[in-house]
Amino acid sequence: MIMAALFVLGCFLQTVQGARADADALAWTPASPFRDELRDLGVAALIRDDAEATALASTDFGNVTVAPAAAVLYPSCPADIAALLRASCARSSPFPVSARGRGHSVRGQAAATDGVVVDMPSLGRLGGGSTASRLSVSVEGQYIDAGGEQLWVDVLHAALAHGLTPRSWTDYLHLTVGGTLSNAGISGQAFRHGPQISNVQELDVITGLGEIVTCSKEKHADLFDAVLGGLGQFGVITRARIPLIQAPARARWVRLFYTGAAPLTGDQERLIGVDLGTAVSGLMDYVEGSVVLADQGQVGSWRSSFFSEADAARIAALAEEAGGVLYCLEGALYYGGAALAGESDVDKRLEVLLRELRYARGFAFVQDVSYAGFLDRVRDGELKLRAAGLWDVPHPWLNLFLPRSRVLDFAAGVFHGILRRDGGTGPMGPVLVYPMNRDRWDGNTSAVFPEEEEVFYTVGILRSAVSEGDLGRLEEQNEEILRFCEEAGIPCVQYLPYYAGQAGWEKKHFGPAKWARFVERKRKYDPKAILSRGQRIFTSPLA
């Protein structure tokens, strides 16, 4: 396997070197507007505009939209991206440029219609190095420098090789560093450590003006804050310095089932209230939750599963008894490694949790797994869906942030109402619900989150359209959920947001004050609105 991989990589590098030697070997279409400008800048040989390359760059994981790119840049180093952006800036009509990691957007956010998509994984790999050369751990400094194109799963293993780990994660580790930092990066550890954007020391960024800037809270702080959670609007992240801590070795993985939303959310809030002083405060290192609908099936449980067939049958029966809706508290207790207590301590912590929490007795499930195995648990579900042909389907996802005071109203109207209206067939995908502490979020970044209350919830309705007609129905259901929130007066903010045009972004997402700051930063770092037009925030140069 290793030799085969090296052979494929060698062939790929030879192909790229050959393309550098002869730019005309690429199949440029006569309508391509970029050829002469990019040839002068020395990156024309790294551009492809053939049908195969542009088709891949015109779709994403969502499989909901197609935004045809004119060309794809395969950069060998950050300077290639900077040259591309300067070429766009120099034109009277700048062409759009978007950075694409692994294409996990769901609404074409990383697309560049009639423009150039930057294939971020090419960084380093085409410079004669390897993917690993874009990951560098400083044991003494307790940080890792990671290329913006690197996957979090590779960041994890590079850090673990030194007994270290980042503090904050996403649930799915096969996402890029630059991609999650452009949004927020959340998971069950955000209640304690904040999102990933609150756990960054330094960035290398290429602005929309083609300038390469190293920034941090101490240096070019406005750009640093703008880019974090900035939806790709202000610059392309080519390197991030992530702080590290001592890594645990093991995780006690816990799943507890509840027959109502109130006991679930009450327990979740006790668990994340690390300063509340209750019997369970801070006992879990990872706190999430999900909604389980009767007859949810394989697509509904793809994130992870460790239930026997008998246990699954009991859970399904409990869901029916509860009116078709159950709630699951999912969490983990870390132990082992150089800095944490051992197994006897985690046994005591678990004993307290199982005694104090208000789950349905007899429905507690526990596994002991490696720390890395727990963090990468979603990958197993992905592989199962791929094998069943259920992965590459449309994903009309809806992700929301809700204030704590309205989460039960939302649960009644959506989980027990809208999602159950189709005869109890389930939402065809996992539904997540868990709280976070507002004080772990930095209000200076571009990320938007509820600021009225100390605790807010994230709800992820992660559906898959697996049959004909599903996509339209699920899209309509998403709109119904948003209308329900508006009519019920439930203030909500979209995470991984999508709006059809600028008016929606200004009024529904940012609000007047945050919008004004966002526009000011855009005018400063990307005044010609070259970057990430697929977000539909800015589609033409600013006045």
Short mmCIF file of N, CA, C and O in Angstrom, two decimals, residues 246-252 285 333-349:
data_model
loop_
_atom_site.label_atom_id
_atom_site.label_comp_id
_atom_site.label_asym_id
_atom_site.label_seq_id
_atom_site.Cartn_x
_atom_site.Cartn_y
_atom_site.Cartn_z
N GLN A 246 -1.55 18.62 27.25
CA GLN A 246 -1.26 17.20 27.42
C GLN A 246 -2.49 16.37 27.03
O GLN A 246 -3.63 16.70 27.39
N ALA A 247 -2.26 15.31 26.29
CA ALA A 247 -3.36 14.52 25.75
C ALA A 247 -3.75 13.39 26.70
O ALA A 247 -2.89 12.75 27.31
N PRO A 248 -5.06 13.15 26.84
CA PRO A 248 -5.49 11.93 27.53
C PRO A 248 -5.22 10.71 26.67
O PRO A 248 -4.97 10.84 25.46
N ALA A 249 -5.30 9.56 27.26
CA ALA A 249 -5.08 8.32 26.50
C ALA A 249 -6.40 7.63 26.15
O ALA A 249 -6.52 7.01 25.10
N ARG A 250 -7.38 7.75 27.05
CA ARG A 250 -8.62 7.00 26.90
C ARG A 250 -9.83 7.90 27.07
O ARG A 250 -9.74 9.02 27.58
N ALA A 251 -10.99 7.39 26.63
CA ALA A 251 -12.26 8.08 26.80
C ALA A 251 -13.31 7.08 27.26
O ALA A 251 -13.45 6.00 26.66
N ARG A 252 -14.01 7.41 28.32
CA ARG A 252 -15.18 6.64 28.74
C ARG A 252 -16.38 7.28 28.06
O ARG A 252 -16.83 8.36 28.41
N ASP A 285 -16.01 15.70 30.09
CA ASP A 285 -15.11 16.50 29.27
C ASP A 285 -15.72 16.84 27.92
O ASP A 285 -15.24 17.74 27.23
N LEU A 333 -15.71 11.04 29.29
CA LEU A 333 -14.83 11.37 30.40
C LEU A 333 -13.43 10.92 30.00
O LEU A 333 -13.21 9.74 29.71
N TYR A 334 -12.49 11.84 29.95
CA TYR A 334 -11.14 11.52 29.52
C TYR A 334 -10.28 11.11 30.72
O TYR A 334 -10.46 11.62 31.83
N TYR A 335 -9.36 10.20 30.47
CA TYR A 335 -8.44 9.81 31.54
C TYR A 335 -7.18 9.21 30.93
O TYR A 335 -7.08 8.98 29.72
N GLY A 336 -6.19 8.96 31.80
CA GLY A 336 -4.92 8.41 31.33
C GLY A 336 -4.04 9.46 30.70
O GLY A 336 -4.40 10.64 30.62
N GLY A 337 -2.88 9.07 30.25
CA GLY A 337 -1.94 10.03 29.71
C GLY A 337 -1.13 10.67 30.83
O GLY A 337 -1.35 10.41 32.02
N ALA A 338 -0.26 11.58 30.47
CA ALA A 338 0.68 12.14 31.43
C ALA A 338 0.02 13.07 32.44
O ALA A 338 0.49 13.19 33.57
N ALA A 339 -1.07 13.74 32.05
CA ALA A 339 -1.60 14.81 32.90
C ALA A 339 -2.90 14.46 33.60
O ALA A 339 -3.38 15.24 34.43
N LEU A 340 -3.51 13.31 33.31
CA LEU A 340 -4.82 13.01 33.87
C LEU A 340 -4.76 11.80 34.79
O LEU A 340 -3.85 10.96 34.71
N ALA A 341 -5.79 11.73 35.67
CA ALA A 341 -5.88 10.60 36.59
C ALA A 341 -6.20 9.32 35.83
O ALA A 341 -6.54 9.34 34.64
N GLY A 342 -6.15 8.22 36.54
CA GLY A 342 -6.30 6.92 35.91
C GLY A 342 -7.72 6.39 35.94
O GLY A 342 -8.69 7.12 36.20
N GLU A 343 -7.83 5.08 35.74
CA GLU A 343 -9.14 4.46 35.56
C GLU A 343 -9.99 4.50 36.82
O GLU A 343 -11.21 4.63 36.75
N SER A 344 -9.38 4.40 37.99
CA SER A 344 -10.16 4.42 39.22
C SER A 344 -10.87 5.75 39.41
O SER A 344 -12.02 5.81 39.88
N ASP A 345 -10.22 6.85 39.02
CA ASP A 345 -10.85 8.16 39.12
C ASP A 345 -12.04 8.28 38.17
O ASP A 345 -13.09 8.80 38.55
N VAL A 346 -11.88 7.80 36.94
CA VAL A 346 -12.98 7.91 35.99
C VAL A 346 -14.14 7.01 36.41
O VAL A 346 -15.31 7.35 36.18
N ASP A 347 -13.87 5.91 37.07
CA ASP A 347 -14.93 5.06 37.60
C ASP A 347 -15.77 5.82 38.62
O ASP A 347 -17.01 5.74 38.61
N LYS A 348 -15.11 6.59 39.48
CA LYS A 348 -15.83 7.36 40.50
C LYS A 348 -16.67 8.47 39.87
O LYS A 348 -17.81 8.71 40.27
N ARG A 349 -16.10 9.14 38.88
CA ARG A 349 -16.84 10.20 38.20
C ARG A 349 -18.08 9.64 37.52
O ARG A 349 -19.17 10.23 37.58
#
